[in-house]
CSV table of C-alpha atoms and ligand atoms in Angstrom, one decimal:
chain,number,residue,atom,x,y,z
V,1,MET,CA,0.0,0.0,0.0
V,2,ARG,CA,1.6,3.3,-1.1
V,3,ARG,CA,0.2,6.0,1.1
V,4,ALA,CA,0.8,9.8,0.5
V,5,VAL,CA,-0.2,12.8,2.5
V,6,CYS,CA,-1.3,16.2,1.2
V,7,PRO,CA,-0.8,18.5,4.2
V,8,GLY,CA,-2.0,22.1,4.5
V,9,SER,CA,-4.2,24.6,6.4
V,10,PHE,CA,-6.9,24.4,3.7
V,11,ASP,CA,-8.5,27.7,5.0
V,12,PRO,CA,-10.4,27.0,2.8
V,13,ILE,CA,-9.7,24.2,0.4
V,14,HIS,CA,-9.9,25.5,-3.2
V,15,ASN,CA,-9.8,24.1,-6.8
V,16,GLY,CA,-6.0,24.3,-7.0
V,17,HIS,CA,-5.8,22.0,-3.9
V,18,LEU,CA,-8.4,19.7,-5.4
V,19,GLU,CA,-6.5,19.3,-8.6
V,20,VAL,CA,-3.3,18.4,-6.8
V,21,ILE,CA,-5.1,16.0,-4.5
V,22,ALA,CA,-6.8,14.2,-7.4
V,23,ARG,CA,-3.4,13.8,-9.2
V,24,ALA,CA,-1.9,12.5,-6.0
V,25,ALA,CA,-4.7,10.0,-5.8
V,26,SER,CA,-3.9,8.7,-9.2
V,27,LEU,CA,-0.3,8.1,-8.2
V,28,PHE,CA,-0.8,6.5,-4.7
V,29,ASP,CA,-3.2,3.9,-3.3
V,30,GLU,CA,-4.3,6.2,-0.5
V,31,VAL,CA,-4.0,9.9,0.0
V,32,ILE,CA,-4.5,11.5,3.4
V,33,VAL,CA,-5.5,15.1,3.3
V,34,ALA,CA,-4.0,16.2,6.5
V,35,VAL,CA,-5.4,19.5,7.8
V,36,SER,CA,-3.0,21.4,10.0
V,37,THR,CA,-3.3,24.1,12.6
V,38,ASN,CA,-0.3,26.5,12.7
V,39,TYR,CA,-0.7,28.6,15.9
V,40,ALA,CA,1.2,31.5,14.2
V,41,LYS,CA,-1.6,31.8,11.7
V,42,LYS,CA,-5.0,33.4,12.0
V,43,TYR,CA,-7.7,31.2,10.4
V,44,ARG,CA,-11.0,32.3,9.0
V,45,PHE,CA,-12.5,28.8,9.5
V,46,THR,CA,-12.1,26.5,12.5
V,47,LEU,CA,-10.2,23.2,12.2
V,48,GLU,CA,-13.5,21.4,12.2
V,49,GLU,CA,-15.0,23.6,9.4
V,50,ARG,CA,-11.8,23.2,7.3
V,51,ILE,CA,-12.0,19.4,7.7
V,52,GLU,CA,-15.8,19.3,6.9
V,53,MET,CA,-15.3,21.4,3.8
V,54,ALA,CA,-12.5,19.1,2.6
V,55,LYS,CA,-14.6,16.0,3.4
V,56,GLU,CA,-17.7,17.4,1.6
V,57,THR,CA,-15.7,18.3,-1.4
V,58,LEU,CA,-13.7,15.0,-1.7
V,59,ALA,CA,-16.5,12.6,-0.8
V,60,SER,CA,-16.9,11.4,-4.3
V,61,LEU,CA,-13.2,10.5,-4.8
V,62,ARG,CA,-11.9,7.1,-3.9
V,63,GLY,CA,-8.9,6.4,-1.8
V,64,ILE,CA,-8.9,9.8,0.0
V,65,VAL,CA,-9.1,10.3,3.8
V,66,VAL,CA,-9.3,13.7,5.5
V,67,GLU,CA,-8.1,14.1,9.0
V,68,PRO,CA,-6.3,16.6,11.3
V,69,VAL,CA,-2.5,16.5,11.5
V,70,GLY,CA,-2.5,17.1,15.2
V,71,GLU,CA,0.0,19.3,17.0
V,72,GLY,CA,3.3,17.6,16.4
V,73,LEU,CA,5.7,17.3,13.5
V,74,LEU,CA,4.5,16.3,10.1
V,75,ALA,CA,7.5,14.0,9.8
V,76,GLU,CA,6.4,12.1,12.9
V,77,TYR,CA,2.8,11.9,11.7
V,78,CYS,CA,4.1,10.4,8.4
V,79,ARG,CA,6.3,7.9,10.3
V,80,GLN,CA,3.3,6.8,12.5
V,81,ARG,CA,1.0,6.4,9.5
V,82,GLY,CA,3.5,4.6,7.2
V,83,VAL,CA,3.3,7.5,4.7
V,84,SER,CA,5.8,7.1,1.8
V,85,ALA,CA,5.5,10.6,0.4
V,86,ILE,CA,4.3,14.1,1.1
V,87,VAL,CA,2.7,15.6,-2.0
V,88,LYS,CA,2.8,19.3,-2.5
V,89,GLY,CA,1.7,21.5,-5.5
V,90,LEU,CA,4.1,24.0,-6.8
V,91,ARG,CA,2.8,27.3,-8.3
V,92,SER,CA,6.0,29.3,-8.5
V,93,SER,CA,9.7,29.5,-7.7
V,94,SER,CA,8.8,31.2,-4.4
V,95,ASP,CA,6.7,28.1,-3.5
V,96,PHE,CA,9.8,26.0,-4.3
V,97,ASP,CA,12.0,28.2,-2.1
V,98,TYR,CA,9.5,27.9,0.8
V,99,GLU,CA,9.0,24.1,0.3
V,100,LEU,CA,12.6,22.9,-0.3
V,101,PRO,CA,13.9,23.4,3.3
V,102,MET,CA,10.8,21.7,4.7
V,103,ALA,CA,11.2,18.8,2.3
V,104,THR,CA,14.8,18.3,3.3
V,105,MET,CA,14.0,18.6,7.0
V,106,ASN,CA,11.1,16.1,6.7
V,107,ARG,CA,13.4,13.6,4.9
V,108,GLN,CA,16.2,14.0,7.4
V,109,LEU,CA,13.7,13.7,10.3
V,110,SER,CA,11.8,10.6,9.1
V,111,GLY,CA,13.0,9.5,5.7
V,112,VAL,CA,9.8,10.6,4.1
V,113,GLU,CA,10.2,12.0,0.6
V,114,THR,CA,8.3,15.0,-0.8
V,115,VAL,CA,6.9,14.9,-4.3
V,116,PHE,CA,6.2,18.2,-6.0
V,117,LEU,CA,3.5,18.4,-8.6
V,118,PRO,CA,3.5,21.4,-10.9
V,119,ALA,CA,0.2,23.3,-10.4
V,120,GLU,CA,-2.1,23.3,-13.4
V,121,ALA,CA,-1.7,26.6,-15.4
V,122,HIS,CA,-5.3,27.7,-14.7
V,123,TYR,CA,-4.7,27.6,-11.0
V,124,LEU,CA,-1.2,29.0,-10.8
V,125,HIS,CA,-2.5,32.2,-9.2
V,126,LEU,CA,-4.8,30.7,-6.6
V,127,SER,CA,-4.2,30.8,-2.9
V,128,SER,CA,-6.7,30.6,0.0
V,129,THR,CA,-5.5,34.0,1.2
V,130,LEU,CA,-6.2,35.6,-2.2
V,131,ILE,CA,-9.6,33.9,-2.5
V,132,LYS,CA,-10.6,35.2,1.0
V,133,GLU,CA,-9.5,38.7,0.1
V,134,VAL,CA,-11.3,38.8,-3.2
V,135,PHE,CA,-14.5,37.4,-1.6
V,136,THR,CA,-14.4,39.8,1.3
V,137,LEU,CA,-14.1,42.8,-1.1
V,138,GLY,CA,-17.1,41.6,-3.1
V,139,GLY,CA,-15.4,39.7,-5.9
V,140,ASN,CA,-16.8,36.5,-7.4
V,141,VAL,CA,-14.8,33.4,-6.4
V,142,ALA,CA,-17.3,30.8,-7.6
V,143,GLU,CA,-14.8,29.6,-10.3
V,144,TYR,CA,-12.1,28.9,-7.7
V,145,VAL,CA,-13.8,27.1,-4.9
V,146,PRO,CA,-16.0,24.1,-4.5
V,147,ARG,CA,-19.7,24.7,-3.9
V,148,SER,CA,-19.6,23.8,-0.2
V,149,VAL,CA,-16.8,26.3,0.4
V,150,LEU,CA,-18.7,29.0,-1.4
V,151,LYS,CA,-21.8,28.4,0.7
V,152,ARG,CA,-19.7,28.7,3.9
V,153,LEU,CA,-18.0,31.9,2.7
V,154,VAL,CA,-21.4,33.4,1.9
V,155,ALA,CA,-22.9,32.2,5.2
V,156,GLY,CA,-19.9,33.7,7.2
V,157,GLY,CA,-20.0,37.1,5.4
V,158,PRO,CA,-16.8,39.2,5.2
V,159,ALA,CA,-14.0,38.0,7.5
V,160,PRO,CA,-13.8,39.6,10.9
V,161,GLY,CA,-11.9,42.9,10.8
V,162,GLN,CA,-12.4,43.2,7.0
V,163,PRO,CA,-14.6,45.9,5.4
V,164,SER,CA,-18.2,45.1,4.9
V,165,ARG,CA,-19.4,44.5,1.4
V,166,GLY,CA,-22.7,46.3,2.2
C,1,PNS,O1,-1.1,25.4,4.0
C,1,PNS,P1,0.1,25.7,4.9
C,1,PNS,O2,-0.3,26.4,6.1
C,1,PNS,O3,1.2,26.4,4.1
C,1,PNS,O4,0.7,24.2,5.3
C,1,PNS,C1,1.9,24.2,6.0
C,1,PNS,C2,2.2,22.8,6.5
C,1,PNS,C3,1.1,22.1,7.2
C,1,PNS,C4,2.7,21.9,5.4
C,1,PNS,C5,3.4,23.0,7.5
C,1,PNS,O5,3.0,24.0,8.4
C,1,PNS,C6,3.7,21.8,8.3
C,1,PNS,O6,4.3,20.8,7.8
C,1,PNS,N1,3.2,21.8,9.6
C,1,PNS,C7,3.5,20.7,10.5
C,1,PNS,C8,4.5,21.1,11.6
C,1,PNS,C9,5.9,20.7,11.2
C,1,PNS,O7,6.2,19.5,10.9
C,1,PNS,N2,6.8,21.7,11.1
C,1,PNS,C10,8.1,21.5,10.6
C,1,PNS,C11,8.2,21.4,9.1
C,1,PNS,S1,9.7,20.9,8.4
Protein backbone atom coordinates (compact mmCIF):
# COMPACT_ATOMS: atom_id res chain seq x y z
CA MET A 1 0.00 0.00 0.00
CA ARG A 2 1.58 3.29 -1.14
CA ARG A 3 0.20 6.04 1.07
CA ALA A 4 0.77 9.76 0.51
CA VAL A 5 -0.16 12.79 2.54
CA CYS A 6 -1.26 16.19 1.21
CA PRO A 7 -0.80 18.52 4.19
CA GLY A 8 -2.03 22.07 4.52
CA SER A 9 -4.16 24.57 6.36
CA PHE A 10 -6.94 24.44 3.73
CA ASP A 11 -8.46 27.71 4.97
CA PRO A 12 -10.43 27.05 2.80
CA ILE A 13 -9.72 24.22 0.37
CA HIS A 14 -9.87 25.50 -3.23
CA ASN A 15 -9.83 24.12 -6.77
CA GLY A 16 -6.04 24.31 -7.01
CA HIS A 17 -5.76 22.05 -3.94
CA LEU A 18 -8.36 19.67 -5.38
CA GLU A 19 -6.49 19.33 -8.63
CA VAL A 20 -3.26 18.39 -6.83
CA ILE A 21 -5.07 15.99 -4.47
CA ALA A 22 -6.79 14.24 -7.40
CA ARG A 23 -3.45 13.83 -9.19
CA ALA A 24 -1.87 12.48 -5.99
CA ALA A 25 -4.74 9.97 -5.75
CA SER A 26 -3.89 8.73 -9.24
CA LEU A 27 -0.29 8.07 -8.17
CA PHE A 28 -0.85 6.50 -4.74
CA ASP A 29 -3.17 3.85 -3.28
CA GLU A 30 -4.32 6.17 -0.51
CA VAL A 31 -4.02 9.91 0.01
CA ILE A 32 -4.48 11.48 3.42
CA VAL A 33 -5.52 15.11 3.27
CA ALA A 34 -3.96 16.22 6.54
CA VAL A 35 -5.43 19.46 7.84
CA SER A 36 -3.01 21.39 10.02
CA THR A 37 -3.27 24.10 12.61
CA ASN A 38 -0.35 26.51 12.73
CA TYR A 39 -0.69 28.61 15.85
CA ALA A 40 1.18 31.49 14.21
CA LYS A 41 -1.65 31.79 11.66
CA LYS A 42 -5.04 33.40 12.04
CA TYR A 43 -7.68 31.23 10.37
CA ARG A 44 -11.03 32.27 8.97
CA PHE A 45 -12.46 28.76 9.50
CA THR A 46 -12.10 26.50 12.53
CA LEU A 47 -10.21 23.22 12.19
CA GLU A 48 -13.54 21.36 12.23
CA GLU A 49 -14.95 23.56 9.44
CA ARG A 50 -11.80 23.16 7.34
CA ILE A 51 -12.01 19.38 7.73
CA GLU A 52 -15.76 19.33 6.94
CA MET A 53 -15.29 21.40 3.77
CA ALA A 54 -12.51 19.08 2.59
CA LYS A 55 -14.63 16.00 3.37
CA GLU A 56 -17.71 17.38 1.60
CA THR A 57 -15.65 18.28 -1.44
CA LEU A 58 -13.69 15.04 -1.69
CA ALA A 59 -16.51 12.64 -0.78
CA SER A 60 -16.90 11.37 -4.35
CA LEU A 61 -13.21 10.54 -4.84
CA ARG A 62 -11.95 7.06 -3.90
CA GLY A 63 -8.89 6.44 -1.76
CA ILE A 64 -8.90 9.80 -0.01
CA VAL A 65 -9.07 10.28 3.75
CA VAL A 66 -9.35 13.66 5.49
CA GLU A 67 -8.07 14.08 9.05
CA PRO A 68 -6.32 16.57 11.33
CA VAL A 69 -2.51 16.50 11.46
CA GLY A 70 -2.45 17.08 15.20
CA GLU A 71 0.01 19.31 16.97
CA GLY A 72 3.33 17.57 16.38
CA LEU A 73 5.74 17.25 13.50
CA LEU A 74 4.46 16.29 10.08
CA ALA A 75 7.50 13.99 9.77
CA GLU A 76 6.42 12.10 12.91
CA TYR A 77 2.82 11.93 11.66
CA CYS A 78 4.12 10.40 8.39
CA ARG A 79 6.25 7.88 10.27
CA GLN A 80 3.32 6.78 12.46
CA ARG A 81 0.97 6.42 9.46
CA GLY A 82 3.46 4.62 7.20
CA VAL A 83 3.32 7.46 4.67
CA SER A 84 5.75 7.07 1.77
CA ALA A 85 5.50 10.59 0.38
CA ILE A 86 4.34 14.10 1.13
CA VAL A 87 2.74 15.58 -2.01
CA LYS A 88 2.78 19.33 -2.55
CA GLY A 89 1.66 21.47 -5.47
CA LEU A 90 4.15 24.04 -6.77
CA ARG A 91 2.83 27.27 -8.29
CA SER A 92 6.02 29.27 -8.52
CA SER A 93 9.70 29.47 -7.68
CA SER A 94 8.80 31.18 -4.41
CA ASP A 95 6.72 28.10 -3.50
CA PHE A 96 9.80 26.01 -4.26
CA ASP A 97 12.04 28.22 -2.09
CA TYR A 98 9.53 27.87 0.76
CA GLU A 99 9.03 24.14 0.33
CA LEU A 100 12.59 22.90 -0.27
CA PRO A 101 13.91 23.39 3.29
CA MET A 102 10.79 21.68 4.70
CA ALA A 103 11.15 18.79 2.26
CA THR A 104 14.79 18.33 3.26
CA MET A 105 14.02 18.61 6.97
CA ASN A 106 11.15 16.12 6.72
CA ARG A 107 13.38 13.63 4.89
CA GLN A 108 16.17 14.03 7.43
CA LEU A 109 13.74 13.66 10.34
CA SER A 110 11.85 10.60 9.14
CA GLY A 111 13.03 9.50 5.70
CA VAL A 112 9.78 10.61 4.10
CA GLU A 113 10.20 12.00 0.57
CA THR A 114 8.34 15.04 -0.76
CA VAL A 115 6.93 14.85 -4.28
CA PHE A 116 6.22 18.16 -6.01
CA LEU A 117 3.50 18.38 -8.62
CA PRO A 118 3.51 21.45 -10.87
CA ALA A 119 0.22 23.29 -10.42
CA GLU A 120 -2.12 23.29 -13.39
CA ALA A 121 -1.74 26.55 -15.35
CA HIS A 122 -5.33 27.66 -14.73
CA TYR A 123 -4.72 27.58 -10.97
CA LEU A 124 -1.21 29.03 -10.75
CA HIS A 125 -2.46 32.24 -9.18
CA LEU A 126 -4.77 30.67 -6.60
CA SER A 127 -4.22 30.78 -2.86
CA SER A 128 -6.66 30.56 0.02
CA THR A 129 -5.49 33.99 1.15
CA LEU A 130 -6.22 35.63 -2.22
CA ILE A 131 -9.59 33.92 -2.51
CA LYS A 132 -10.64 35.18 0.96
CA GLU A 133 -9.50 38.71 0.13
CA VAL A 134 -11.31 38.79 -3.22
CA PHE A 135 -14.47 37.37 -1.65
CA THR A 136 -14.36 39.80 1.28
CA LEU A 137 -14.06 42.76 -1.08
CA GLY A 138 -17.07 41.62 -3.11
CA GLY A 139 -15.39 39.66 -5.91
CA ASN A 140 -16.81 36.49 -7.43
CA VAL A 141 -14.79 33.44 -6.38
CA ALA A 142 -17.26 30.78 -7.58
CA GLU A 143 -14.84 29.65 -10.28
CA TYR A 144 -12.13 28.91 -7.75
CA VAL A 145 -13.78 27.09 -4.86
CA PRO A 146 -16.05 24.06 -4.50
CA ARG A 147 -19.73 24.72 -3.89
CA SER A 148 -19.63 23.78 -0.20
CA VAL A 149 -16.84 26.30 0.39
CA LEU A 150 -18.71 29.04 -1.44
CA LYS A 151 -21.77 28.36 0.71
CA ARG A 152 -19.73 28.72 3.89
CA LEU A 153 -18.00 31.88 2.69
CA VAL A 154 -21.37 33.41 1.91
CA ALA A 155 -22.85 32.23 5.22
CA GLY A 156 -19.92 33.70 7.15
CA GLY A 157 -19.97 37.08 5.41
CA PRO A 158 -16.83 39.21 5.24
CA ALA A 159 -13.99 37.99 7.47
CA PRO A 160 -13.76 39.60 10.93
CA GLY A 161 -11.90 42.90 10.78
CA GLN A 162 -12.43 43.22 7.04
CA PRO A 163 -14.57 45.91 5.38
CA SER A 164 -18.24 45.13 4.93
CA ARG A 165 -19.44 44.48 1.42
CA GLY A 166 -22.68 46.30 2.17
O1 LIG B 1 -1.13 25.36 4.03
P1 LIG B 1 0.08 25.67 4.85
O2 LIG B 1 -0.29 26.45 6.10
O3 LIG B 1 1.17 26.36 4.07
O4 LIG B 1 0.67 24.25 5.33
C1 LIG B 1 1.91 24.19 5.99
C2 LIG B 1 2.23 22.78 6.52
C3 LIG B 1 1.05 22.13 7.19
C4 LIG B 1 2.67 21.90 5.38
C5 LIG B 1 3.38 22.99 7.51
O5 LIG B 1 3.05 24.03 8.39
C6 LIG B 1 3.70 21.76 8.33
O6 LIG B 1 4.32 20.85 7.83
N1 LIG B 1 3.24 21.76 9.62
C7 LIG B 1 3.46 20.67 10.54
C8 LIG B 1 4.50 21.07 11.61
C9 LIG B 1 5.90 20.67 11.17
O7 LIG B 1 6.19 19.52 10.91
N2 LIG B 1 6.79 21.68 11.06
C10 LIG B 1 8.13 21.48 10.57
C11 LIG B 1 8.16 21.44 9.07
S1 LIG B 1 9.73 20.90 8.42
